[in-house]
Coordinates of C-alpha atoms in Angstrom, one line a residue:
X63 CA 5.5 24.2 -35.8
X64 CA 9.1 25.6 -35.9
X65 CA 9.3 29.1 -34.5
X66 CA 5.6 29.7 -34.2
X67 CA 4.6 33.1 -35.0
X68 CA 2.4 35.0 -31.9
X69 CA 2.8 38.8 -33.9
X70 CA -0.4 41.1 -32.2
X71 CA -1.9 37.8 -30.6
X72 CA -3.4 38.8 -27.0
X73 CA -1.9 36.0 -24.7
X74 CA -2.4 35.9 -21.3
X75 CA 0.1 34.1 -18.5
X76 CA -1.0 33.5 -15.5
X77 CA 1.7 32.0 -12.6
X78 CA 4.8 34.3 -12.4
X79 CA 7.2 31.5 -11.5
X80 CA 10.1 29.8 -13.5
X81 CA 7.6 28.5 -16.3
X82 CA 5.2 31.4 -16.6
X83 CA 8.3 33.6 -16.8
X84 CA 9.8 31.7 -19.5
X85 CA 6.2 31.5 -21.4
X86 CA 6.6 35.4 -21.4
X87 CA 9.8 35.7 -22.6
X88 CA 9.1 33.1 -25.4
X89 CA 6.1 34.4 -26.3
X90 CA 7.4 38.1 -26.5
X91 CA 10.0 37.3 -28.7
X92 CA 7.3 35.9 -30.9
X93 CA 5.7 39.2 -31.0
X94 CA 2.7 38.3 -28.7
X95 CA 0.9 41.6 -26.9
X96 CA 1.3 40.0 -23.3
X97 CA -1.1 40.2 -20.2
X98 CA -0.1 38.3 -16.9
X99 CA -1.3 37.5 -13.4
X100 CA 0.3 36.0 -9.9
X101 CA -1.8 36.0 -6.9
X102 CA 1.4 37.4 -5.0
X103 CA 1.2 41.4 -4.7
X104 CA 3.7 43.1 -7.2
X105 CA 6.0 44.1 -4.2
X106 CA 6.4 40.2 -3.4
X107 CA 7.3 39.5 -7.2
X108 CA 10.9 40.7 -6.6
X109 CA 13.0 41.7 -9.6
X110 CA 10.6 39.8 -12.5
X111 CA 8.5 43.2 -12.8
X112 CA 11.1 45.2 -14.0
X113 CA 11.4 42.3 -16.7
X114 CA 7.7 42.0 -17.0
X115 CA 7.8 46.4 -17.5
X116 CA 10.8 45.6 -20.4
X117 CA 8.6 43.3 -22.3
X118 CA 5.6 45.9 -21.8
X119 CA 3.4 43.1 -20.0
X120 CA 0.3 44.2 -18.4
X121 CA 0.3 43.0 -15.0
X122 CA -2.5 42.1 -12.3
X123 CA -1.5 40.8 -9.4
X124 CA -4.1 40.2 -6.5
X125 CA -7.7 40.6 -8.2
X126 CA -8.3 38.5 -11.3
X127 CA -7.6 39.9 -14.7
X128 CA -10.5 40.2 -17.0
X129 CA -10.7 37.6 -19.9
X130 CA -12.5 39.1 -23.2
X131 CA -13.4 37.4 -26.5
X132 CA -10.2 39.8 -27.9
X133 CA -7.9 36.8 -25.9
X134 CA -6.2 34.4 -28.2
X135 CA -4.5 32.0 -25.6
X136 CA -4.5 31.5 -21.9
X137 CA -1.3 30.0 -20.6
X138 CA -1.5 28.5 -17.2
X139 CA 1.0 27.7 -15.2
X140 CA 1.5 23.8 -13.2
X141 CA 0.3 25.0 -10.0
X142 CA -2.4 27.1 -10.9
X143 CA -5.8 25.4 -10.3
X144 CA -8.1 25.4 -13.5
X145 CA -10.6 26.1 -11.8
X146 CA -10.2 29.5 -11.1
X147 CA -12.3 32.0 -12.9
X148 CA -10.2 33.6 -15.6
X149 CA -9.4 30.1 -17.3
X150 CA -13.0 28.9 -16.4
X151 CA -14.1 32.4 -17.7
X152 CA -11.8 31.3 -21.0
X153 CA -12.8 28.1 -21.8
X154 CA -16.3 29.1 -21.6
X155 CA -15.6 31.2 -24.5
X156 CA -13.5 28.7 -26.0
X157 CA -10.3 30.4 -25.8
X158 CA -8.0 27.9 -25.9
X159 CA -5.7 27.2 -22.3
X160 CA -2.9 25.2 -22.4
X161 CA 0.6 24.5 -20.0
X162 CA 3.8 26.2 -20.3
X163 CA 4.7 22.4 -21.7
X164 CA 2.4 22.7 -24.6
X165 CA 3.5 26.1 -25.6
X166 CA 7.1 24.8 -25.6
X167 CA 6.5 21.8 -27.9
X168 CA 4.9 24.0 -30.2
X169 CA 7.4 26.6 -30.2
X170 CA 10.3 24.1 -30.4
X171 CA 13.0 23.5 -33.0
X172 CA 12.1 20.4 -35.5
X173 CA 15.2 18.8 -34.9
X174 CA 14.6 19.3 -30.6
X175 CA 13.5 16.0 -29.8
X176 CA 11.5 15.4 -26.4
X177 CA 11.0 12.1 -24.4
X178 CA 9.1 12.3 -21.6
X179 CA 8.5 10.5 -18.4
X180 CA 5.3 10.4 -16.0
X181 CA 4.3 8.7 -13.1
X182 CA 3.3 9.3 -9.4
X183 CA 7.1 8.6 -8.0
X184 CA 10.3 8.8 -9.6
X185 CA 9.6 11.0 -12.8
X186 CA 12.7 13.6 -11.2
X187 CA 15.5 10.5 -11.1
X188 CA 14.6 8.6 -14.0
X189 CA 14.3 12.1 -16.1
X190 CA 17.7 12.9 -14.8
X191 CA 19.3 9.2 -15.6
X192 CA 17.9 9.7 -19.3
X193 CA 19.5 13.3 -19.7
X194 CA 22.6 11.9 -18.1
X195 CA 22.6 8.3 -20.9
X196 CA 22.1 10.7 -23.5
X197 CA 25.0 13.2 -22.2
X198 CA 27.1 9.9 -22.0
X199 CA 26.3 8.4 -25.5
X200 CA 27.7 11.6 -26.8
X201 CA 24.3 13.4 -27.7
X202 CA 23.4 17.2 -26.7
X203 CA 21.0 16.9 -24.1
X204 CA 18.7 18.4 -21.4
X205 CA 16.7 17.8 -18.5
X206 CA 13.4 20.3 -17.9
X207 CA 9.4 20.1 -16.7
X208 CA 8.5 19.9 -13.6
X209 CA 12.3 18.7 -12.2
X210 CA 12.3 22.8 -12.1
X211 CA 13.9 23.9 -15.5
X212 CA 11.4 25.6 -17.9
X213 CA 10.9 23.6 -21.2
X214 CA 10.2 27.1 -22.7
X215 CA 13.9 28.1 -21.2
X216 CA 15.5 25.1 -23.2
X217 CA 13.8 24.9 -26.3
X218 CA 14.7 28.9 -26.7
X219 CA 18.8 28.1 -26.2
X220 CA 18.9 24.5 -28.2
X221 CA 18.4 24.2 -32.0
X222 CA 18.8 20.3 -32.1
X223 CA 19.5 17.2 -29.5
X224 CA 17.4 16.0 -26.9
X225 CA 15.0 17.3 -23.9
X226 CA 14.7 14.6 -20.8
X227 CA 11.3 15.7 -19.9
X228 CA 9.6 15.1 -16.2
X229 CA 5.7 15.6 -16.9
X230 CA 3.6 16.0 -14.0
X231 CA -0.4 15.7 -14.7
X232 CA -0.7 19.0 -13.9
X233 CA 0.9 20.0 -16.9
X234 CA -0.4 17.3 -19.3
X235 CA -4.0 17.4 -18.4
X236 CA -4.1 20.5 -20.9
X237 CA -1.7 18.8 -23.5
X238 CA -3.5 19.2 -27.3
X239 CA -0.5 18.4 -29.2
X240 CA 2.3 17.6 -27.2
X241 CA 4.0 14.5 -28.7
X242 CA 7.2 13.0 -26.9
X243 CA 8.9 9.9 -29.6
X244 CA 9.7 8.1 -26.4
X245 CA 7.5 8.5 -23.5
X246 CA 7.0 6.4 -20.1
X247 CA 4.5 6.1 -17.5
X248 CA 6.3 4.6 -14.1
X249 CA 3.7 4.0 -11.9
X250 CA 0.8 5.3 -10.3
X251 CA -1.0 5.9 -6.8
X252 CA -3.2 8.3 -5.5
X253 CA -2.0 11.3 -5.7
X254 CA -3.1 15.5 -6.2
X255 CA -6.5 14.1 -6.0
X256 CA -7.1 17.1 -4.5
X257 CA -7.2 19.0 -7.7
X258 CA -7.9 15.8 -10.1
X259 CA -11.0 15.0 -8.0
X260 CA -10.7 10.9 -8.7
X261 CA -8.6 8.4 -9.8
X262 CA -10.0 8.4 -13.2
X263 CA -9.2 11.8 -13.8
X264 CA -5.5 11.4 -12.4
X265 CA -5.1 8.4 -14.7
X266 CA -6.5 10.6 -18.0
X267 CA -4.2 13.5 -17.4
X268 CA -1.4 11.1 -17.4
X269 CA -2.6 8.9 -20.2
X270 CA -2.1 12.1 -22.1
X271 CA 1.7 11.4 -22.5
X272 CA 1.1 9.3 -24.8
X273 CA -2.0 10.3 -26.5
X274 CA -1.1 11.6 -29.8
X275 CA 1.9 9.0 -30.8
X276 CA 1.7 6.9 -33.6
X277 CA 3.3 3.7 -34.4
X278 CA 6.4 5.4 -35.2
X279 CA 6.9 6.0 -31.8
X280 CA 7.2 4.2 -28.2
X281 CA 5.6 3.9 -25.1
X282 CA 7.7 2.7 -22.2
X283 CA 5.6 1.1 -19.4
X284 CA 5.8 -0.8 -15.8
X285 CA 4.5 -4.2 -16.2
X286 CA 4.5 -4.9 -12.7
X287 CA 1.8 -1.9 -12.0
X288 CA -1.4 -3.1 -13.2
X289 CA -3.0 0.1 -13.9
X290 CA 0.1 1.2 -15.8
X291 CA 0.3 -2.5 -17.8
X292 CA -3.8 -2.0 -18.9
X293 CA -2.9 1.4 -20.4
X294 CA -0.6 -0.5 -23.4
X295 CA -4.3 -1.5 -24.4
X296 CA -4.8 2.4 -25.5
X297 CA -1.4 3.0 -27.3
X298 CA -1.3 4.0 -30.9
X299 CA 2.5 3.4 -30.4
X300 CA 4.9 0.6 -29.7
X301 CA 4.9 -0.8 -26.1
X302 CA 7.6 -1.6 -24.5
X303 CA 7.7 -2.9 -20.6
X304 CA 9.9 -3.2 -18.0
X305 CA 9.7 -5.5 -15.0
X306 CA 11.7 -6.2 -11.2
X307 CA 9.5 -9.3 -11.4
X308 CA 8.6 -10.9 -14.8
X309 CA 10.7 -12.0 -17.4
X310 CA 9.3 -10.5 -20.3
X311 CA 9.2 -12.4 -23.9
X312 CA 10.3 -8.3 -25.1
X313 CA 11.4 -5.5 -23.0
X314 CA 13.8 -4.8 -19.9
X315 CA 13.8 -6.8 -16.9
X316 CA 15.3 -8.5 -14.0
X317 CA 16.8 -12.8 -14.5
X318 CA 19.4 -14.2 -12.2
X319 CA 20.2 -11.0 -10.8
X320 CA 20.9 -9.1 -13.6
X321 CA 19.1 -6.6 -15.7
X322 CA 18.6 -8.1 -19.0
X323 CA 16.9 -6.7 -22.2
X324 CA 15.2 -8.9 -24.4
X325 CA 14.5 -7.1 -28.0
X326 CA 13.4 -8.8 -31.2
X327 CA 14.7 -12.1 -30.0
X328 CA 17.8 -11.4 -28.9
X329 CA 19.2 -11.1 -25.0
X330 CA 21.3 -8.6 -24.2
X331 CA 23.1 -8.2 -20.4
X332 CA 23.0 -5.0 -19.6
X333 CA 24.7 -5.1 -15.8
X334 CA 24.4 -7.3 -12.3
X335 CA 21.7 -5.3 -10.4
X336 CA 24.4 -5.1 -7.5
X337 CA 26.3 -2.7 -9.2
X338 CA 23.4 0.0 -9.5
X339 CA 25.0 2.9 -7.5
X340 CA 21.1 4.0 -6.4
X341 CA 20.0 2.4 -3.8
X342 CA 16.1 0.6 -3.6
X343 CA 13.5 -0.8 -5.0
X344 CA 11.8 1.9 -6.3
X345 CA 15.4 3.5 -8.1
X346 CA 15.8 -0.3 -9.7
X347 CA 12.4 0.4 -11.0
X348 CA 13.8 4.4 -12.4
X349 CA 16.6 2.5 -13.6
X350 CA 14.6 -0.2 -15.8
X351 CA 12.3 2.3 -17.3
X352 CA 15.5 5.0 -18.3
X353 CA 17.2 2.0 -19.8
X354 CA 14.2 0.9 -22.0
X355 CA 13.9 4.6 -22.9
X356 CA 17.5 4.9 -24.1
X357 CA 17.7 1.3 -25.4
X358 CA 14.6 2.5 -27.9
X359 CA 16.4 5.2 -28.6
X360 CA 19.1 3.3 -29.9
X361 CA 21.7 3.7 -27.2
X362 CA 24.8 1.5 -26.8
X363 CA 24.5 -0.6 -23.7
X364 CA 27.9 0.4 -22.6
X365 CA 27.1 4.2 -22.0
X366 CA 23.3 2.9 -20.1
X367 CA 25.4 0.9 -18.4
X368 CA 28.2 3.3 -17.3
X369 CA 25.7 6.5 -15.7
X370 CA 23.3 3.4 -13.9
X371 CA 26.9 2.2 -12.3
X372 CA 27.8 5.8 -11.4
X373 CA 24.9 8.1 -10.8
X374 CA 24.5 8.6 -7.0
X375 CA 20.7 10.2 -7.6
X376 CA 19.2 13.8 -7.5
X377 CA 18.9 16.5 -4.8
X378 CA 16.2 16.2 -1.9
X379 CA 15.3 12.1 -3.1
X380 CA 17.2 9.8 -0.7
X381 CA 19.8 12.1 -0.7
X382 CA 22.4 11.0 1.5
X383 CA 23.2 14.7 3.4
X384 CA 25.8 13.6 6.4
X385 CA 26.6 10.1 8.7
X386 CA 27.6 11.3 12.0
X387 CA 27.9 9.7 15.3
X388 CA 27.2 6.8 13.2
X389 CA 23.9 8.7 12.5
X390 CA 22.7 8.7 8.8
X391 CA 20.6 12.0 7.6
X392 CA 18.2 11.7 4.4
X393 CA 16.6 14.6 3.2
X394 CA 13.8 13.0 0.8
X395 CA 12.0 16.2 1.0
X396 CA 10.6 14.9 -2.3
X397 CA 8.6 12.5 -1.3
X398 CA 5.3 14.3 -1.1
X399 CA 3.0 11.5 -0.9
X400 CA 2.5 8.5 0.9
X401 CA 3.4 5.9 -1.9
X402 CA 6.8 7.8 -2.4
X403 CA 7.5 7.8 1.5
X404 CA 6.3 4.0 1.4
X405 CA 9.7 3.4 -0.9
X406 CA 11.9 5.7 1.4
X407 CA 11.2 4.0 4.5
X408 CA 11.9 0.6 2.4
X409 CA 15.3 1.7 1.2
X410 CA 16.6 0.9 4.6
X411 CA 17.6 -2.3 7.0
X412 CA 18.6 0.4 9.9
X413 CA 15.8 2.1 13.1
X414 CA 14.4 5.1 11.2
X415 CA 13.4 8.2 13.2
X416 CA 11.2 10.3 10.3
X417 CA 10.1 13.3 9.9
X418 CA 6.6 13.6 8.3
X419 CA 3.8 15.9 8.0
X420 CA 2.5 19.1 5.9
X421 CA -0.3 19.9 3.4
X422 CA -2.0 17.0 2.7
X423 CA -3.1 15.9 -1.1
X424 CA -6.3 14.4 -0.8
X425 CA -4.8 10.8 -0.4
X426 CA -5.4 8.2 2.4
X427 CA -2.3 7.5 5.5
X428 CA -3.3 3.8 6.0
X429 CA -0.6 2.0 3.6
X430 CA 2.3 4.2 5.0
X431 CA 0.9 4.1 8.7
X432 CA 1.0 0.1 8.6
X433 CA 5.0 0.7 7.0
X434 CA 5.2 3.1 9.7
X435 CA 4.5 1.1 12.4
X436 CA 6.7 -2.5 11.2
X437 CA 9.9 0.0 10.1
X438 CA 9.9 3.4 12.3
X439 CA 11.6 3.5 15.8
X440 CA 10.3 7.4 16.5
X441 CA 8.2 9.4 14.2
X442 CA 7.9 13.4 14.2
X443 CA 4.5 14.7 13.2
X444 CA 4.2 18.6 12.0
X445 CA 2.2 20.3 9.6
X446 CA -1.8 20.4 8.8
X447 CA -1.4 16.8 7.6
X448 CA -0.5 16.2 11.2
X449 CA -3.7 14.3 13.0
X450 CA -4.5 12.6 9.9
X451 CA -1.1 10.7 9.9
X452 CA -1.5 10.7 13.9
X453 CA -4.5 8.8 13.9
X454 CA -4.0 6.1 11.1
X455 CA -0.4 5.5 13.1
X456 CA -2.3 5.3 16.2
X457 CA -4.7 2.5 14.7
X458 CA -2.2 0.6 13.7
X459 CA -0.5 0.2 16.8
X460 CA 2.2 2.7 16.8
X461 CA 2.6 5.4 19.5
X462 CA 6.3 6.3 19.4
X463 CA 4.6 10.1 18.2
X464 CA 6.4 13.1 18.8
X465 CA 4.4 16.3 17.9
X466 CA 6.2 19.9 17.2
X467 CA 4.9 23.4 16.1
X468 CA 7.8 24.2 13.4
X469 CA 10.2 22.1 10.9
X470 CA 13.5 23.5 13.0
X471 CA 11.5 21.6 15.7
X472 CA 11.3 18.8 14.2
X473 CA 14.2 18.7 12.8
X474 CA 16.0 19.3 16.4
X475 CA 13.3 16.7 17.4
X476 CA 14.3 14.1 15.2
X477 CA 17.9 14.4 15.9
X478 CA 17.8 14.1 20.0
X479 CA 16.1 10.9 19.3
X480 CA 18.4 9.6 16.8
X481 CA 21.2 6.7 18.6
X482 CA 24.2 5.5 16.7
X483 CA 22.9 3.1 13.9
X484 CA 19.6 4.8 12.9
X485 CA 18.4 6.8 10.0
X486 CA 17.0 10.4 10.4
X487 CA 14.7 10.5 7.3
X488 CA 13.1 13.7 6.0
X489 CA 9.8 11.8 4.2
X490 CA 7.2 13.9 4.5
X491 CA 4.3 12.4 2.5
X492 CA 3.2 15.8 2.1
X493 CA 3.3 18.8 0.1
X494 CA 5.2 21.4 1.3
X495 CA 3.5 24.3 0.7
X496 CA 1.7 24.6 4.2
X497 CA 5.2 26.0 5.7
X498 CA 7.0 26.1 2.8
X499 CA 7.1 27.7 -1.0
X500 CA 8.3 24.1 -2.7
X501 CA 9.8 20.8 -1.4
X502 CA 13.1 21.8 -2.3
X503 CA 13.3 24.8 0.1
X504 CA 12.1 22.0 2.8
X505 CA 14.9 20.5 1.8
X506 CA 17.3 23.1 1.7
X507 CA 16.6 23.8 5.4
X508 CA 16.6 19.8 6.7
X509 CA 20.2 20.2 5.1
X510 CA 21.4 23.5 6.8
X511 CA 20.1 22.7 10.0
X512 CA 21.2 19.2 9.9
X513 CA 25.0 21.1 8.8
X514 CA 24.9 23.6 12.0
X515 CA 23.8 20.5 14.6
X516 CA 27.2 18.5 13.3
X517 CA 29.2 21.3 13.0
X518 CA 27.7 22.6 16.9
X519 CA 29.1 19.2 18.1
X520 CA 32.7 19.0 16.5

């Protein structure tokens, strides 16, 4: 597997951002003869042609390439739909297609270990506290995937250590021999059933994770999600769980207010929950599930126990961004569906004013319209998601709606409405990609805007 050789094999890329990029550059240092493809015109790709003209890739941009029996490998990238003709036209003549994550598994260093984490919420925090409990513990280490660094990136500039891996289903559902020695599955609710169609189909693209382990390795697992609990049932690997609410005869849980492992018959303490610097439920849950993955791993309890006590969480997820006027602003530009919004809104014992609204993802607004109307003083609607929400708010009783055109809209919006006391959250529930290119550029602008209102008022 180490340094797989692509000399004269006709690979094509298609998705020109961070992770087709790095496929390219991987793949022609491997020798590979290179075609690509973005949907984006060549004058929108900025400065990657030039590297794409250094590396004598044949680019299309606009019209589909065309795919000929002459192709070895299709690489696609996370966002690119499968079902768009040159991978359909591939896999009809059983050309193989995988993710930019398979290629880099296959292209890694033997000693480059990856454990990787899955779910519907959470995979970006709990990938980050594993990177950061390895970093601690004194072990090279790396966070990549879909948390926005390419895995092809890191396995090119590290020989040996660790890769903290966020796997999104989009990337796994083409997974052929991608292998993690520790891998967890943190919970799951509808979600991108716009491209996986059904919730059986979600739930097999994740179940890929941990397809191909064997004993020798571990499966990390939420006990208190029933879905995620049945899939133990399918492990060829060791099953460990972790739990807010059971205590488990094995694995990582909450007793008397602590988090506590329990591991071949003996107890260990790891902390008192209070002293988690993340706040909520649903980061108590990240926590557990980074913890068991370290703790299999063989790390010391004192280095889990120093990042949980100290890490203050990743960009655009609860992130804290100013308190003025006795005004507190959270950009959770992250959450882009209504479960992850559902744990936003229960972070806090303050009147929320939230911002919501975008492309929707094929999942139903009833579960976050009934949290809606029991923990939101004003909402802000925008976006092409915008009458769905609207009307399941409306049914359940709500009507403190404000509708607006454009996010600096809602943003001003939100902040007019906002008295001493209350929480402006940025929880959309949505993608982004109706107004904006990913949830982090969201982000980005709930935070500048939210910098010039406070520094307009000083």
């Amino acid at each position: 597997m180490w340094r797989l050789d692509f000399t004269d094999k006709n690979v094509m890329v298609i998705g020109l951002a961070r992770s087709g990029l790095a496929a390219l550059k991987a793949l022609h240092k491997r020798g590979a003869r290179l075609t690509a493809y973005d949907a984006k015109a060549a004058a929108d790709l900025g400065g990657c042609v030039a590297e794409l003209q250094a590396m004598d890739v044949t680019l299309y941009t606009g019209e589909y390439p065309p795919v000929d029996a002459d192709l070895d490998l299709l690489v696609a990238s996370p966002g690119v739909p499968l079902e768009i003709e040159p991978i359909q036209s591939a896999l009809r003549q059983q050309i193989e297609v995988i993710s930019e994550l398979e290629l880099a598994y296959r292209i890694k260093s033997e000693q480059l270990e990856m454990l990787a984490v899955t779910g519907t919420n959470g995979k970006t925090t709990t990938t980050t506290l594993l990177e950061k409990i390895l970093l601690a513990a004194g072990r090279p280490a790396a966070a990549g995937g879909n948390i926005g660094v390419a895995l092809c990136s890191l396995v090119e500039e590290m020989q040996d250590g660790y890769i903290s891996v966020e796997a999104s289903s989009f990337q796994l559902e083409t997974a052929s021999t991608f292998r993690p020695h520790i891998a967890a599955i943190l919970n799951i609710t509808p979600d991108h059933l716009d491209r996986h169609k059904t919730m059986e189909g979600y739930m097999a693209a994740k179940a890929k994770v941990f397809a191909r382990q064997t004993k020798d390795d571990f499966l990390v697992l939420n006990y208190d999600d029933e879905q995620v609990k049945k899939m133990g049932d399918q492990a060829g690997s060791r099953v460990i769980f972790f739990s807010q609410e059971q205590s488990l005869e094995e694995g990582v849980f909450v007793a008397e207010h602590f988090i506590r492992i329990k591991w071949q018959g003996e107890i260990h303490d790891l902390m008192p929950v209070a002293e988690l610097r993340l706040r909520g439920r649903h980061n108590l849950e990240n926590a557990l599930c980074a913890t068991a993955m370290a703790w299999a791993d063989g790390v010391s309890l004192e280095s889990i126990a120093q990042v949980l006590r100290t890490f203050n969480g990743v960009r655009h997820r609860l992130e804290e961004v100013a308190c003025h006027n006795d005004i507190l602003y959270i950009n959770d530009s992250k959450g882009t569906n209504p479960d992850s919004t559902i744990k936003a809104l229960c972070a806090f014992d303050r009147p929320i004013v939230l911002i919501a609204g975008g492309r929707p993802k094929g999942g139903s607004y009833q579960q976050v319209a009934r949290e809606i109307s029991q923990r939101v003083r004003e909402l802000v609607l925008l976006g092409e998601a915008r009458e769905m929400i609207k009307s399941e708010v409306m049914e359940s009783g709500f009507r403190n709606i404000h509708e607006v055109e454009d996010f600096p809209a809602a943003v001003y919006k939100a902040h007019q409405l906002a008295r001493p006391g209350d929480v402006v959250l940025l929880s959309p529930a949505c993608a982004s990609w109706d107004m904006f290119p990913s949830y982090e550029h969201r982000g980005d602008q709930f935070c500048q805007i939210i910098d010039s209102i406070i520094k307009q008022q000083s």
